[in-house]
Amino acid sequence: MDDPTLSNQRNQSAPATPRLNLPSRMSDSSFHLENVPSRSMHINRLLNSSYNSSPSRTIYSDRFIPSRSGSNFALFDISNSPTSAEGKEDGSGTYHSLLRAALFGPDTPDKKDPLGPPASRNIFRYKTETKRPLHSLSPFGLDESVPGIIHSPVKAPRKVPRSPYKVLDAPALQDDFYLNLVDWSSNNVLAVGLGNCVYLWNACSSKVTKLCDLGIDDSVCSVGWAQRGTHLAVGTSNGKVQIWDASRCRRVRTMEGHRLRVGALAWSSSLLSSGSRDKSIIQRDIRAQDDFASKLSSHKSEVCGLKWSYDNRELASGGNDNKLFVWNQRSTQPVLKYCDHTAAVKAIAWSPHLHGLLASGGGTADRCIRFWNTTTNTHLSCMDTGSQVCNLVWSKNVNELVSTHGYSQNQIIVWRYPTMSKLATLTGHTYRVLYLAISPDGQTIVTGAGDETLRFWNVFPSPKSQNTDSEIGATSLGRTTIR
């Protein structure tokens, strides 16, 4: 029989079993940790004890570990390309290479490339991106070195030939800023005033015909074709306007009304407007017996520019008084007045693409092309060309226009509107390029200068294909004379 004293000593020296803070209804005898292994694991888990978690159960905690599958590691010089044991990229390696080249350029080194810069784990070191052109936003850019990618060709900018395809000698073509001696008809016939004669050049057959001779006491100051048909108006230095039937080489009628030379003509169906050095504009209906229907007298100097809008509702006039006026069919006073130019306004052109868009150009002291919205009566923009603006004409095929210039560069400029970026600058004339006309198909222009030459240029695309060359004058016919 054991000694009770020893038994009590053993009980006192034995370590006390940890007690839990249990409700009063539960006793220690009814709850033993050593007999409940699942609950012991749960307690250990709460105490951050090491344990083996079940692979089929997701354990949530207070730590957030973001997914790196959507991270842009290449942007921060961090490599995240998985490799196999042999050091080769897995099946997605090719895709990663293509994507890296498309997003960051073909010069971005692979992080496994021993020749590339050493990899850095500093995630806060930002790599500056290089500006890419707009077309490089396609999935794989324009890198021809990327294997397996077939690139569609990029449309090249349109090239404007820098040389005329044909040159005509035009003896006695006057070097006078205020005259308008060249016009191109809808039937593809060019009319040119040379001295006291008018000559016709057929663009299809290159045949030259002498239409009229005004005699030694008179000279040609302006020519203008009717919008349709074969009627040509001729303004003379004696202040008269003659109407000729070009198909028969016969004068139809002569109309008076001006006291001085008639340097500007503009047709609106059967209505003919004429501007003169006597500062007036006369409206004539060639169907009526009277020489004119009305006279407009707001300019204070010679009228040198006249153009009807494409809808035949508005007439723009420019004068040596530096003024640009806009009239309607019934007004006797201008409905709009623009006084921003500081030199004579001869160059006037209405846009065929936007109703009410008017362009005007000033002379030597001005040198500017200005754009106006006659619908809202606003000044849109101004472009300083650096030289005298002699003529303006819009393309009917594309939203572009051509200007010809005098002092001091004698150049021809093709502009893209509304950015007014230069598509081409054409040179060749040695005098001021005072005369300009456009072919009926809208692809070719002809320019005339005091150097007594007419030069033909292919500047605009065809209406069907804006990337094909013009068929007019595709081959040079050499240099000939118009009379």
GROMACS .gro file of C-alpha atoms in nm:
model
  483
    1MET     CA    1   0.000   0.000   0.000
    2ASP     CA    2   0.138   0.329  -0.106
    3ASP     CA    3   0.229   0.598   0.138
    4PRO     CA    4  -0.039   0.873   0.123
    5THR     CA    5   0.224   1.138   0.182
    6LEU     CA    6   0.416   1.041  -0.133
    7SER     CA    7   0.094   1.031  -0.325
    8ASN     CA    8   0.013   1.384  -0.223
    9GLN     CA    9   0.367   1.498  -0.314
   10ARG     CA   10   0.337   1.352  -0.664
   11ASN     CA   11   0.004   1.528  -0.713
   12GLN     CA   12   0.157   1.857  -0.603
   13SER     CA   13   0.468   1.827  -0.824
   14ALA     CA   14   0.280   1.723  -1.142
   15PRO     CA   15   0.214   2.011  -1.381
   16ALA     CA   16  -0.139   2.143  -1.382
   17THR     CA   17  -0.349   2.077  -1.689
   18PRO     CA   18  -0.445   2.401  -1.863
   19ARG     CA   19  -0.801   2.496  -1.798
   20LEU     CA   20  -1.035   2.656  -2.048
   21ASN     CA   21  -1.274   2.937  -1.973
   22LEU     CA   22  -1.592   2.731  -2.014
   23PRO     CA   23  -1.951   2.819  -1.944
   24SER     CA   24  -2.080   2.730  -1.602
   25ARG     CA   25  -2.294   2.451  -1.743
   26MET     CA   26  -1.988   2.266  -1.876
   27SER     CA   27  -1.740   2.096  -1.649
   28ASP     CA   28  -1.378   2.009  -1.716
   29SER     CA   29  -1.464   1.643  -1.709
   30SER     CA   30  -1.700   1.680  -2.001
   31PHE     CA   31  -1.448   1.850  -2.230
   32HIS     CA   32  -1.101   1.701  -2.288
   33LEU     CA   33  -0.874   1.841  -2.562
   34GLU     CA   34  -0.670   1.523  -2.585
   35ASN     CA   35  -0.979   1.327  -2.678
   36VAL     CA   36  -1.097   1.569  -2.955
   37PRO     CA   37  -0.823   1.585  -3.220
   38SER     CA   38  -1.030   1.784  -3.480
   39ARG     CA   39  -1.099   2.060  -3.234
   40SER     CA   40  -0.735   2.059  -3.129
   41MET     CA   41  -0.638   2.124  -3.495
   42HIS     CA   42  -0.885   2.409  -3.510
   43ILE     CA   43  -0.739   2.567  -3.197
   44ASN     CA   44  -0.387   2.524  -3.328
   45ARG     CA   45  -0.493   2.689  -3.657
   46LEU     CA   46  -0.623   2.987  -3.466
   47LEU     CA   47  -0.292   3.002  -3.277
   48ASN     CA   48  -0.097   3.003  -3.606
   49SER     CA   49   0.041   2.657  -3.545
   50SER     CA   50   0.186   2.471  -3.841
   51TYR     CA   51  -0.049   2.233  -4.008
   52ASN     CA   52  -0.112   2.076  -4.347
   53SER     CA   53  -0.411   2.235  -4.520
   54SER     CA   54  -0.646   2.040  -4.734
   55PRO     CA   55  -0.589   2.092  -5.106
   56SER     CA   56  -0.960   2.086  -5.179
   57ARG     CA   57  -1.046   2.370  -4.943
   58THR     CA   58  -0.961   2.741  -4.990
   59ILE     CA   59  -0.827   2.911  -4.679
   60TYR     CA   60  -0.902   3.282  -4.650
   61SER     CA   61  -0.696   3.518  -4.442
   62ASP     CA   62  -0.643   3.890  -4.393
   63ARG     CA   63  -0.356   3.905  -4.646
   64PHE     CA   64  -0.434   4.014  -5.005
   65ILE     CA   65  -0.199   3.872  -5.267
   66PRO     CA   66  -0.285   4.018  -5.609
   67SER     CA   67  -0.285   3.805  -5.921
   68ARG     CA   68   0.010   3.881  -6.148
   69SER     CA   69  -0.150   3.736  -6.457
   70GLY     CA   70  -0.265   4.082  -6.570
   71SER     CA   71   0.047   4.271  -6.463
   72ASN     CA   72   0.262   4.453  -6.720
   73PHE     CA   73   0.604   4.332  -6.605
   74ALA     CA   74   0.784   4.449  -6.920
   75LEU     CA   75   0.691   4.808  -6.844
   76PHE     CA   76   0.889   4.791  -6.520
   77ASP     CA   77   1.185   4.582  -6.643
   78ILE     CA   78   1.062   4.271  -6.458
   79SER     CA   79   1.074   3.934  -6.624
   80ASN     CA   80   0.780   3.702  -6.568
   81SER     CA   81   0.814   3.457  -6.858
   82PRO     CA   82   0.784   3.098  -6.733
   83THR     CA   83   1.047   2.861  -6.866
   84SER     CA   84   1.073   2.488  -6.865
   85ALA     CA   85   1.356   2.288  -6.719
   86GLU     CA   86   1.542   2.299  -7.050
   87GLY     CA   87   1.533   2.679  -7.047
   88LYS     CA   88   1.291   2.706  -7.337
   89GLU     CA   89   0.975   2.913  -7.338
   90ASP     CA   90   0.648   2.734  -7.295
   91GLY     CA   91   0.366   2.744  -7.551
   92SER     CA   92   0.277   3.105  -7.466
   93GLY     CA   93   0.631   3.235  -7.514
   94THR     CA   94   0.576   3.326  -7.879
   95TYR     CA   95   0.263   3.517  -7.790
   96HIS     CA   96   0.448   3.707  -7.515
   97SER     CA   97   0.723   3.801  -7.760
   98LEU     CA   98   0.476   3.930  -8.016
   99LEU     CA   99   0.280   4.118  -7.756
  100ARG     CA  100   0.597   4.276  -7.613
  101ALA     CA  101   0.704   4.393  -7.959
  102ALA     CA  102   0.359   4.535  -8.035
  103LEU     CA  103   0.321   4.724  -7.708
  104PHE     CA  104   0.674   4.844  -7.640
  105GLY     CA  105   0.848   4.829  -7.978
  106PRO     CA  106   1.073   4.580  -8.149
  107ASP     CA  107   1.379   4.711  -7.960
  108THR     CA  108   1.248   4.600  -7.621
  109PRO     CA  109   1.496   4.328  -7.511
  110ASP     CA  110   1.387   3.989  -7.388
  111LYS     CA  111   1.475   3.956  -7.019
  112LYS     CA  112   1.639   3.623  -7.086
  113ASP     CA  113   1.856   3.778  -7.353
  114PRO     CA  114   2.213   3.776  -7.220
  115LEU     CA  115   2.289   4.080  -7.434
  116GLY     CA  116   2.004   4.281  -7.286
  117PRO     CA  117   2.024   4.493  -6.972
  118PRO     CA  118   2.033   4.307  -6.638
  119ALA     CA  119   1.696   4.235  -6.489
  120SER     CA  120   1.588   4.452  -6.201
  121ARG     CA  121   1.343   4.367  -5.927
  122ASN     CA  122   1.271   4.729  -5.848
  123ILE     CA  123   0.904   4.756  -5.938
  124PHE     CA  124   0.902   5.133  -5.893
  125ARG     CA  125   1.153   5.203  -6.168
  126TYR     CA  126   0.929   5.324  -6.448
  127LYS     CA  127   1.041   5.282  -6.806
  128THR     CA  128   0.958   5.573  -7.035
  129GLU     CA  129   0.751   5.467  -7.333
  130THR     CA  130   0.843   5.581  -7.682
  131LYS     CA  131   0.586   5.769  -7.888
  132ARG     CA  132   0.451   5.552  -8.164
  133PRO     CA  133   0.281   5.664  -8.486
  134LEU     CA  134  -0.094   5.622  -8.513
  135HIS     CA  135  -0.080   5.321  -8.744
  136SER     CA  136   0.138   5.136  -8.491
  137LEU     CA  137  -0.168   5.087  -8.271
  138SER     CA  138  -0.250   4.781  -8.477
  139PRO     CA  139  -0.197   4.452  -8.289
  140PHE     CA  140   0.153   4.392  -8.422
  141GLY     CA  141   0.259   4.735  -8.548
  142LEU     CA  142   0.474   4.746  -8.860
  143ASP     CA  143   0.770   4.539  -8.748
  144GLU     CA  144   0.866   4.332  -9.047
  145SER     CA  145   1.100   4.125  -8.834
  146VAL     CA  146   0.817   3.957  -8.645
  147PRO     CA  147   0.788   3.610  -8.797
  148GLY     CA  148   0.458   3.469  -8.907
  149ILE     CA  149   0.284   3.806  -8.938
  150ILE     CA  150   0.165   3.932  -9.279
  151HIS     CA  151   0.127   4.309  -9.282
  152SER     CA  152  -0.125   4.485  -9.502
  153PRO     CA  153   0.035   4.769  -9.703
  154VAL     CA  154  -0.001   5.116  -9.557
  155LYS     CA  155  -0.156   5.373  -9.793
  156ALA     CA  156   0.124   5.606  -9.898
  157PRO     CA  157   0.055   5.980  -9.913
  158ARG     CA  158  -0.045   6.104 -10.255
  159LYS     CA  159   0.245   6.232 -10.461
  160VAL     CA  160   0.198   6.543 -10.672
  161PRO     CA  161   0.426   6.563 -10.979
  162ARG     CA  162   0.666   6.852 -10.943
  163SER     CA  163   0.694   6.921 -11.314
  164PRO     CA  164   0.429   7.024 -11.569
  165TYR     CA  165   0.337   6.754 -11.815
  166LYS     CA  166   0.288   7.010 -12.093
  167VAL     CA  167   0.402   7.364 -12.169
  168LEU     CA  168   0.243   7.595 -12.427
  169ASP     CA  169   0.405   7.913 -12.553
  170ALA     CA  170   0.161   8.204 -12.521
  171PRO     CA  171   0.308   8.512 -12.692
  172ALA     CA  172   0.167   8.848 -12.578
  173LEU     CA  173   0.016   8.703 -12.258
  174GLN     CA  174  -0.002   9.019 -12.047
  175ASP     CA  175   0.170   9.056 -11.712
  176ASP     CA  176  -0.120   9.244 -11.549
  177PHE     CA  177  -0.245   9.143 -11.202
  178TYR     CA  178  -0.597   9.281 -11.260
  179LEU     CA  179  -0.681   9.079 -11.571
  180ASN     CA  180  -0.831   8.729 -11.608
  181LEU     CA  181  -0.718   8.589 -11.942
  182VAL     CA  182  -0.750   8.208 -11.905
  183ASP     CA  183  -1.057   7.986 -11.857
  184TRP     CA  184  -1.135   7.615 -11.912
  185SER     CA  185  -1.480   7.509 -12.035
  186SER     CA  186  -1.695   7.211 -11.938
  187ASN     CA  187  -1.635   7.083 -12.294
  188ASN     CA  188  -1.258   7.062 -12.227
  189VAL     CA  189  -1.164   7.366 -12.434
  190LEU     CA  190  -0.918   7.625 -12.303
  191ALA     CA  191  -0.972   7.992 -12.389
  192VAL     CA  192  -0.676   8.231 -12.372
  193GLY     CA  193  -0.664   8.603 -12.438
  194LEU     CA  194  -0.344   8.706 -12.612
  195GLY     CA  195  -0.317   9.073 -12.695
  196ASN     CA  196  -0.624   9.164 -12.901
  197CYS     CA  197  -0.709   8.802 -12.992
  198VAL     CA  198  -0.876   8.504 -12.824
  199TYR     CA  199  -0.747   8.154 -12.896
  200LEU     CA  200  -0.908   7.819 -12.819
  201TRP     CA  201  -0.706   7.507 -12.739
  202ASN     CA  202  -0.886   7.173 -12.747
  203ALA     CA  203  -0.742   6.955 -12.468
  204CYS     CA  204  -0.855   6.635 -12.640
  205SER     CA  205  -0.710   6.698 -12.985
  206SER     CA  206  -0.454   6.974 -12.903
  207LYS     CA  207  -0.608   7.172 -13.190
  208VAL     CA  208  -0.569   7.552 -13.170
  209THR     CA  209  -0.839   7.779 -13.308
  210LYS     CA  210  -0.838   8.157 -13.336
  211LEU     CA  211  -1.179   8.271 -13.213
  212CYS     CA  212  -1.167   8.647 -13.263
  213ASP     CA  213  -0.951   8.954 -13.328
  214LEU     CA  214  -1.063   9.279 -13.164
  215GLY     CA  215  -0.840   9.499 -13.378
  216ILE     CA  216  -0.556   9.731 -13.296
  217ASP     CA  217  -0.773   9.974 -13.100
  218ASP     CA  218  -0.894   9.717 -12.847
  219SER     CA  219  -0.753   9.432 -12.641
  220VAL     CA  220  -0.878   9.133 -12.441
  221CYS     CA  221  -0.899   9.189 -12.065
  222SER     CA  222  -1.100   8.886 -11.952
  223VAL     CA  223  -1.256   8.561 -12.077
  224GLY     CA  224  -1.520   8.344 -11.914
  225TRP     CA  225  -1.703   8.030 -12.026
  226ALA     CA  226  -2.070   7.976 -11.956
  227GLN     CA  227  -2.127   7.693 -11.708
  228ARG     CA  228  -2.279   7.478 -11.983
  229GLY     CA  229  -2.266   7.501 -12.358
  230THR     CA  230  -2.021   7.671 -12.588
  231HIS     CA  231  -2.079   8.040 -12.514
  232LEU     CA  232  -1.774   8.247 -12.419
  233ALA     CA  233  -1.783   8.598 -12.274
  234VAL     CA  234  -1.500   8.835 -12.366
  235GLY     CA  235  -1.434   9.156 -12.174
  236THR     CA  236  -1.254   9.428 -12.362
  237SER     CA  237  -1.042   9.732 -12.281
  238ASN     CA  238  -1.315   9.955 -12.430
  239GLY     CA  239  -1.562   9.854 -12.158
  240LYS     CA  240  -1.770   9.621 -12.374
  241VAL     CA  241  -1.864   9.256 -12.321
  242GLN     CA  242  -1.892   9.029 -12.624
  243ILE     CA  243  -2.069   8.691 -12.629
  244TRP     CA  244  -1.927   8.436 -12.872
  245ASP     CA  245  -2.052   8.095 -12.982
  246ALA     CA  246  -1.726   7.899 -12.982
  247SER     CA  247  -1.868   7.604 -13.175
  248ARG     CA  248  -1.939   7.830 -13.472
  249CYS     CA  249  -1.671   8.095 -13.409
  250ARG     CA  250  -1.945   8.356 -13.434
  251ARG     CA  251  -2.019   8.658 -13.218
  252VAL     CA  252  -2.369   8.646 -13.075
  253ARG     CA  253  -2.401   8.996 -12.927
  254THR     CA  254  -2.211   9.291 -12.779
  255MET     CA  255  -2.322   9.454 -12.453
  256GLU     CA  256  -2.224   9.792 -12.321
  257GLY     CA  257  -2.253   9.957 -11.980
  258HIS     CA  258  -1.899  10.000 -11.852
  259ARG     CA  259  -1.689  10.308 -11.915
  260LEU     CA  260  -1.349  10.140 -11.865
  261ARG     CA  261  -1.191   9.801 -11.918
  262VAL     CA  262  -1.374   9.485 -11.806
  263GLY     CA  263  -1.124   9.270 -11.615
  264ALA     CA  264  -1.353   9.019 -11.439
  265LEU     CA  265  -1.640   8.794 -11.557
  266ALA     CA  266  -1.858   8.538 -11.377
  267TRP     CA  267  -2.152   8.328 -11.501
  268SER     CA  268  -2.458   8.210 -11.309
  269SER     CA  269  -2.670   8.010 -11.552
  270SER     CA  270  -2.794   8.273 -11.801
  271LEU     CA  271  -2.687   8.563 -11.575
  272LEU     CA  272  -2.348   8.719 -11.652
  273SER     CA  273  -2.170   8.950 -11.406
  274SER     CA  274  -1.891   9.181 -11.520
  275GLY     CA  275  -1.650   9.388 -11.311
  276SER     CA  276  -1.470   9.692 -11.439
  277ARG     CA  277  -1.204   9.951 -11.364
  278ASP     CA  278  -1.493  10.198 -11.338
  279LYS     CA  279  -1.555  10.041 -10.990
  280SER     CA  280  -1.893   9.893 -11.085
  281ILE     CA  281  -2.040   9.545 -11.129
  282ILE     CA  282  -2.307   9.496 -11.394
  283GLN     CA  283  -2.557   9.208 -11.390
  284ARG     CA  284  -2.666   9.097 -11.736
  285ASP     CA  285  -2.928   8.846 -11.848
  286ILE     CA  286  -2.819   8.739 -12.193
  287ARG     CA  287  -3.175   8.626 -12.272
  288ALA     CA  288  -3.307   8.981 -12.234
  289GLN     CA  289  -3.278   9.254 -12.494
  290ASP     CA  290  -3.142   9.509 -12.246
  291ASP     CA  291  -2.768   9.529 -12.206
  292PHE     CA  292  -2.789   9.492 -11.829
  293ALA     CA  293  -3.040   9.435 -11.553
  294SER     CA  294  -2.871   9.613 -11.262
  295LYS     CA  295  -2.553   9.792 -11.162
  296LEU     CA  296  -2.373   9.746 -10.828
  297SER     CA  297  -2.151  10.034 -10.717
  298SER     CA  298  -2.005   9.972 -10.370
  299HIS     CA  299  -1.637   9.923 -10.454
  300LYS     CA  300  -1.411  10.228 -10.438
  301SER     CA  301  -1.156  10.100 -10.687
  302GLU     CA  302  -1.123   9.857 -10.978
  303VAL     CA  303  -1.314   9.529 -10.949
  304CYS     CA  304  -1.064   9.252 -11.023
  305GLY     CA  305  -1.227   8.937 -10.881
  306LEU     CA  306  -1.575   8.788 -10.933
  307LYS     CA  307  -1.708   8.441 -10.845
  308TRP     CA  308  -2.060   8.296 -10.812
  309SER     CA  309  -2.117   8.026 -10.551
  310TYR     CA  310  -2.192   7.673 -10.669
  311ASP     CA  311  -2.561   7.707 -10.583
  312ASN     CA  312  -2.575   8.038 -10.779
  313ARG     CA  313  -2.715   8.224 -10.479
  314GLU     CA  314  -2.418   8.440 -10.378
  315LEU     CA  315  -2.172   8.651 -10.573
  316ALA     CA  316  -1.834   8.737 -10.420
  317SER     CA  317  -1.646   9.040 -10.552
  318GLY     CA  318  -1.297   9.163 -10.476
  319GLY     CA  319  -1.146   9.496 -10.558
  320ASN     CA  320  -0.834   9.705 -10.557
  321ASP     CA  321  -0.984   9.882 -10.253
  322ASN     CA  322  -0.883   9.573 -10.047
  323LYS     CA  323  -1.251   9.486  -9.990
  324LEU     CA  324  -1.434   9.158 -10.028
  325PHE     CA  325  -1.811   9.186 -10.075
  326VAL     CA  326  -2.083   8.922 -10.094
  327TRP     CA  327  -2.407   8.987 -10.285
  328ASN     CA  328  -2.722   8.789 -10.348
  329GLN     CA  329  -2.913   8.775 -10.675
  330ARG     CA  330  -3.145   9.065 -10.593
  331SER     CA  331  -2.934   9.293 -10.374
  332THR     CA  332  -2.811   9.633 -10.485
  333GLN     CA  333  -2.590   9.661 -10.176
  334PRO     CA  334  -2.354   9.393 -10.046
  335VAL     CA  335  -2.509   9.171  -9.781
  336LEU     CA  336  -2.164   9.098  -9.633
  337LYS     CA  337  -1.854   9.316  -9.620
  338TYR     CA  338  -1.506   9.189  -9.530
  339CYS     CA  339  -1.228   9.443  -9.484
  340ASP     CA  340  -0.947   9.233  -9.331
  341HIS     CA  341  -0.722   9.223  -9.639
  342THR     CA  342  -0.457   9.491  -9.672
  343ALA     CA  343  -0.408   9.465 -10.050
  344ALA     CA  344  -0.612   9.406 -10.365
  345VAL     CA  345  -0.843   9.103 -10.355
  346LYS     CA  346  -0.833   8.923 -10.688
  347ALA     CA  347  -0.815   8.558 -10.573
  348ILE     CA  348  -1.164   8.432 -10.482
  349ALA     CA  349  -1.293   8.073 -10.464
  350TRP     CA  350  -1.608   7.907 -10.327
  351SER     CA  351  -1.579   7.561 -10.177
  352PRO     CA  352  -1.774   7.290 -10.363
  353HIS     CA  353  -1.774   7.077 -10.047
  354LEU     CA  354  -1.922   7.306  -9.781
  355HIS     CA  355  -2.201   7.554  -9.839
  356GLY     CA  356  -2.101   7.911  -9.761
  357LEU     CA  357  -1.726   7.847  -9.735
  358LEU     CA  358  -1.539   8.121  -9.920
  359ALA     CA  359  -1.163   8.166  -9.967
  360SER     CA  360  -0.996   8.492 -10.064
  361GLY     CA  361  -0.637   8.601 -10.121
  362GLY     CA  362  -0.466   8.938 -10.094
  363GLY     CA  363  -0.198   9.107 -10.302
  364THR     CA  364   0.163   9.194 -10.233
  365ALA     CA  365   0.109   9.393  -9.915
  366ASP     CA  366  -0.125   9.128  -9.770
  367ARG     CA  367  -0.002   8.784  -9.887
  368CYS     CA  368  -0.274   8.603  -9.688
  369ILE     CA  369  -0.541   8.348  -9.771
  370ARG     CA  370  -0.849   8.398  -9.557
  371PHE     CA  371  -1.149   8.172  -9.509
  372TRP     CA  372  -1.501   8.294  -9.441
  373ASN     CA  373  -1.832   8.133  -9.350
  374THR     CA  374  -2.089   8.346  -9.530
  375THR     CA  375  -2.374   8.153  -9.370
  376THR     CA  376  -2.277   8.265  -9.018
  377ASN     CA  377  -2.081   8.574  -9.129
  378THR     CA  378  -1.764   8.464  -8.951
  379HIS     CA  379  -1.393   8.481  -9.030
  380LEU     CA  380  -1.265   8.125  -8.995
  381SER     CA  381  -0.888   8.137  -9.041
  382CYS     CA  382  -0.595   8.310  -9.205
  383MET     CA  383  -0.279   8.172  -9.367
  384ASP     CA  384   0.020   8.393  -9.447
  385THR     CA  385   0.166   8.252  -9.768
  386GLY     CA  386   0.469   8.482  -9.783
  387SER     CA  387   0.396   8.615 -10.132
  388GLN     CA  388   0.131   8.784 -10.343
  389VAL     CA  389  -0.181   8.567 -10.386
  390CYS     CA  390  -0.296   8.584 -10.748
  391ASN     CA  391  -0.551   8.303 -10.782
  392LEU     CA  392  -0.737   8.036 -10.585
  393VAL     CA  393  -0.928   7.729 -10.698
  394TRP     CA  394  -1.083   7.440 -10.504
  395SER     CA  395  -1.068   7.078 -10.607
  396LYS     CA  396  -1.410   6.927 -10.658
  397ASN     CA  397  -1.274   6.576 -10.598
  398VAL     CA  398  -1.098   6.623 -10.262
  399ASN     CA  399  -1.103   6.889  -9.992
  400GLU     CA  400  -0.795   7.068 -10.123
  401LEU     CA  401  -0.722   7.393 -10.303
  402VAL     CA  402  -0.450   7.550 -10.516
  403SER     CA  403  -0.307   7.899 -10.491
  404THR     CA  404  -0.081   8.076 -10.739
  405HIS     CA  405   0.158   8.348 -10.635
  406GLY     CA  406   0.353   8.644 -10.760
  407TYR     CA  407   0.607   8.855 -10.579
  408SER     CA  408   0.835   8.727 -10.475
  409GLN     CA  409   0.842   8.351 -10.523
  410ASN     CA  410   0.618   8.290 -10.830
  411GLN     CA  411   0.513   7.950 -10.697
  412ILE     CA  412   0.207   7.725 -10.706
  413ILE     CA  413   0.097   7.563 -10.379
  414VAL     CA  414  -0.139   7.270 -10.323
  415TRP     CA  415  -0.305   7.292  -9.981
  416ARG     CA  416  -0.503   7.042  -9.776
  417TYR     CA  417  -0.802   7.202  -9.607
  418PRO     CA  418  -0.876   7.273  -9.323
  419THR     CA  419  -0.527   7.203  -9.183
  420MET     CA  420  -0.370   7.415  -9.459
  421SER     CA  421  -0.076   7.180  -9.475
  422LYS     CA  422   0.124   7.198  -9.798
  423LEU     CA  423   0.097   6.895 -10.022
  424ALA     CA  424   0.326   7.036 -10.289
  425THR     CA  425   0.501   7.352 -10.399
  426LEU     CA  426   0.541   7.376 -10.776
  427THR     CA  427   0.788   7.605 -10.946
  428GLY     CA  428   0.886   7.675 -11.304
  429HIS     CA  429   0.736   8.011 -11.396
  430THR     CA  430   0.981   8.298 -11.399
  431TYR     CA  431   0.714   8.568 -11.370
  432ARG     CA  432   0.409   8.611 -11.148
  433VAL     CA  433   0.161   8.326 -11.190
  434LEU     CA  434  -0.133   8.553 -11.269
  435TYR     CA  435  -0.371   8.309 -11.439
  436LEU     CA  436  -0.524   7.981 -11.326
  437ALA     CA  437  -0.795   7.746 -11.452
  438ILE     CA  438  -0.899   7.389 -11.370
  439SER     CA  439  -0.999   7.109 -11.609
  440PRO     CA  440  -1.360   6.983 -11.615
  441ASP     CA  441  -1.260   6.651 -11.456
  442GLY     CA  442  -1.104   6.839 -11.165
  443GLN     CA  443  -0.762   6.674 -11.192
  444THR     CA  444  -0.551   6.917 -11.395
  445ILE     CA  445  -0.477   7.286 -11.361
  446VAL     CA  446  -0.328   7.525 -11.613
  447THR     CA  447  -0.127   7.827 -11.504
  448GLY     CA  448  -0.021   8.130 -11.702
  449ALA     CA  449   0.240   8.396 -11.632
  450GLY     CA  450   0.410   8.701 -11.774
  451ASP     CA  451   0.685   8.470 -11.898
  452GLU     CA  452   0.438   8.397 -12.184
  453THR     CA  453   0.394   8.030 -12.105
  454LEU     CA  454   0.099   7.811 -12.009
  455ARG     CA  455   0.190   7.514 -11.792
  456PHE     CA  456  -0.028   7.208 -11.726
  457TRP     CA  457   0.000   7.026 -11.393
  458ASN     CA  458  -0.156   6.709 -11.257
  459VAL     CA  459  -0.233   6.805 -10.898
  460PHE     CA  460  -0.564   6.645 -10.792
  461PRO     CA  461  -0.680   6.281 -10.790
  462SER     CA  462  -0.972   6.151 -10.990
  463PRO     CA  463  -1.312   6.141 -10.818
  464LYS     CA  464  -1.328   5.760 -10.835
  465SER     CA  465  -0.980   5.675 -10.710
  466GLN     CA  466  -0.782   5.931 -10.516
  467ASN     CA  467  -0.457   5.735 -10.554
  468THR     CA  468  -0.441   5.695 -10.929
  469ASP     CA  469  -0.269   5.931 -11.166
  470SER     CA  470  -0.472   6.154 -11.393
  471GLU     CA  471  -0.533   6.032 -11.745
  472ILE     CA  472  -0.516   6.385 -11.881
  473GLY     CA  473  -0.168   6.455 -12.005
  474ALA     CA  474  -0.031   6.121 -11.890
  475THR     CA  475   0.233   6.158 -12.154
  476SER     CA  476   0.404   6.483 -12.247
  477LEU     CA  477   0.326   6.620 -12.591
  478GLY     CA  478   0.627   6.847 -12.582
  479ARG     CA  479   0.639   7.224 -12.588
  480THR     CA  480   0.422   7.386 -12.851
  481THR     CA  481   0.264   7.725 -12.913
  482ILE     CA  482  -0.100   7.823 -12.871
  483ARG     CA  483  -0.101   8.040 -13.183
   0.00000   0.00000   0.00000
